[in-house]
Amino acid sequence: IDSGSTHSFIHEDLARQTQLRFEPRCNVRATVAHGESIRCAGVAAEVPLEIGKYRCYCTLYLLPLAGYSGILGYDWLKRVGPVKWNFEAKTLEFEQDGEFYRL
């Protein structure tokens, strides 16, 4: 989870390995940690995501992420709504549709 990332991403190799359906034409560019601007390799809409008991659908952009399978960005956090971060415990808590989640 990266609140500084405007979009959510999936590693392009993982997207291909899992045969994720994506649109290869994508005009979104991402600025990565060292400042380089990279054009996304594609975009996948309505990707089912499951983290513990939490489930949702996300739009994920394909990037060659170094060291990560995916990143949930600000677009996902905005949909989740108010959250409680505990950086010491490395948890994120929120309530959605009457259900409490701790990731």
Tab-separated table of C-alpha atoms in Angstrom:
chain	number	residue	atom	x	y	z
A	1	ILE	CA	0.000	0.000	0.000
A	2	ASP	CA	1.469	3.307	-1.116
A	3	SER	CA	-0.465	6.500	-0.379
A	4	GLY	CA	2.005	8.416	-2.577
A	5	SER	CA	1.114	6.381	-5.659
A	6	THR	CA	-1.799	7.887	-7.590
A	7	HIS	CA	-2.703	4.549	-9.207
A	8	SER	CA	-2.599	0.852	-8.329
A	9	PHE	CA	-0.178	-1.399	-10.179
A	10	ILE	CA	0.625	-5.044	-10.844
A	11	HIS	CA	3.998	-6.377	-11.966
A	12	GLU	CA	3.694	-6.905	-15.716
A	13	ASP	CA	5.300	-10.375	-15.504
A	14	LEU	CA	2.763	-11.489	-12.874
A	15	ALA	CA	-0.089	-10.171	-15.030
A	16	ARG	CA	1.111	-12.283	-17.942
A	17	GLN	CA	1.867	-15.385	-15.801
A	18	THR	CA	-1.655	-15.329	-14.354
A	19	GLN	CA	-3.135	-14.635	-17.800
A	20	LEU	CA	-4.753	-11.453	-16.555
A	21	ARG	CA	-6.837	-9.848	-19.281
A	22	PHE	CA	-5.551	-6.375	-19.979
A	23	GLU	CA	-5.686	-3.684	-22.615
A	24	PRO	CA	-2.148	-3.235	-23.967
A	25	ARG	CA	-2.765	0.308	-25.175
A	26	CYS	CA	-2.307	2.570	-22.174
A	27	ASN	CA	-1.322	6.236	-22.071
A	28	VAL	CA	-0.618	6.328	-18.331
A	29	ARG	CA	2.945	7.080	-17.287
A	30	ALA	CA	4.271	6.430	-13.795
A	31	THR	CA	7.168	8.115	-12.078
A	32	VAL	CA	9.044	5.444	-10.148
A	33	ALA	CA	11.098	5.838	-6.957
A	34	HIS	CA	14.323	6.992	-8.622
A	35	GLY	CA	12.462	9.637	-10.664
A	36	GLU	CA	12.261	7.902	-14.040
A	37	SER	CA	8.980	8.185	-15.962
A	38	ILE	CA	7.818	4.836	-17.350
A	39	ARG	CA	4.873	4.186	-19.668
A	40	CYS	CA	2.566	1.463	-18.346
A	41	ALA	CA	2.524	-1.738	-20.406
A	42	GLY	CA	-1.254	-1.992	-20.137
A	43	VAL	CA	-4.290	-1.663	-17.916
A	44	ALA	CA	-6.583	-4.329	-16.455
A	45	ALA	CA	-10.049	-3.319	-15.271
A	46	GLU	CA	-12.211	-5.006	-12.640
A	47	VAL	CA	-9.422	-7.254	-11.325
A	48	PRO	CA	-10.688	-9.306	-8.356
A	49	LEU	CA	-8.522	-8.720	-5.290
A	50	GLU	CA	-8.650	-10.715	-2.058
A	51	ILE	CA	-6.641	-9.854	1.066
A	52	GLY	CA	-7.738	-12.054	3.948
A	53	LYS	CA	-11.510	-11.654	4.166
A	54	TYR	CA	-11.468	-8.340	2.286
A	55	ARG	CA	-12.542	-8.513	-1.356
A	56	CYS	CA	-12.873	-5.851	-4.030
A	57	TYR	CA	-12.326	-5.145	-7.715
A	58	CYS	CA	-9.523	-2.847	-8.847
A	59	THR	CA	-8.133	-1.263	-11.957
A	60	LEU	CA	-4.449	-2.204	-12.151
A	61	TYR	CA	-1.781	-0.742	-14.413
A	62	LEU	CA	1.059	-2.981	-15.585
A	63	LEU	CA	4.595	-1.924	-14.686
A	64	PRO	CA	7.954	-3.655	-14.242
A	65	LEU	CA	7.872	-3.250	-10.453
A	66	ALA	CA	11.231	-3.846	-8.795
A	67	GLY	CA	10.755	-6.013	-5.719
A	68	TYR	CA	6.939	-5.925	-5.625
A	69	SER	CA	4.105	-8.010	-7.068
A	70	GLY	CA	1.728	-5.099	-6.851
A	71	ILE	CA	1.006	-1.725	-5.297
A	72	LEU	CA	-2.334	-0.484	-4.019
A	73	GLY	CA	-2.272	3.268	-4.456
A	74	TYR	CA	-4.279	6.359	-3.611
A	75	ASP	CA	-7.070	5.331	-5.999
A	76	TRP	CA	-7.684	2.225	-3.843
A	77	LEU	CA	-7.293	4.079	-0.524
A	78	LYS	CA	-9.830	6.687	-1.681
A	79	ARG	CA	-12.374	3.929	-2.394
A	80	VAL	CA	-11.755	2.324	1.005
A	81	GLY	CA	-12.467	5.578	2.829
A	82	PRO	CA	-11.143	6.574	6.259
A	83	VAL	CA	-8.386	4.285	7.516
A	84	LYS	CA	-6.374	3.839	10.702
A	85	TRP	CA	-2.671	3.188	10.099
A	86	ASN	CA	-0.488	1.514	12.716
A	87	PHE	CA	3.029	1.744	11.361
A	88	GLU	CA	4.552	-0.066	14.349
A	89	ALA	CA	2.261	-3.083	13.869
A	90	LYS	CA	2.285	-2.651	10.068
A	91	THR	CA	-1.524	-2.741	9.881
A	92	LEU	CA	-4.251	-0.754	8.177
A	93	GLU	CA	-7.801	-0.833	9.582
A	94	PHE	CA	-11.022	0.323	7.988
A	95	GLU	CA	-14.739	-0.323	7.911
A	96	GLN	CA	-16.674	-0.864	4.712
A	97	ASP	CA	-20.316	-1.854	4.277
A	98	GLY	CA	-20.595	-2.627	8.001
A	99	GLU	CA	-17.561	-4.961	7.987
A	100	PHE	CA	-14.342	-4.250	9.887
A	101	TYR	CA	-11.053	-5.117	8.177
A	102	ARG	CA	-7.464	-5.245	9.406
A	103	LEU	CA	-4.814	-5.727	6.743
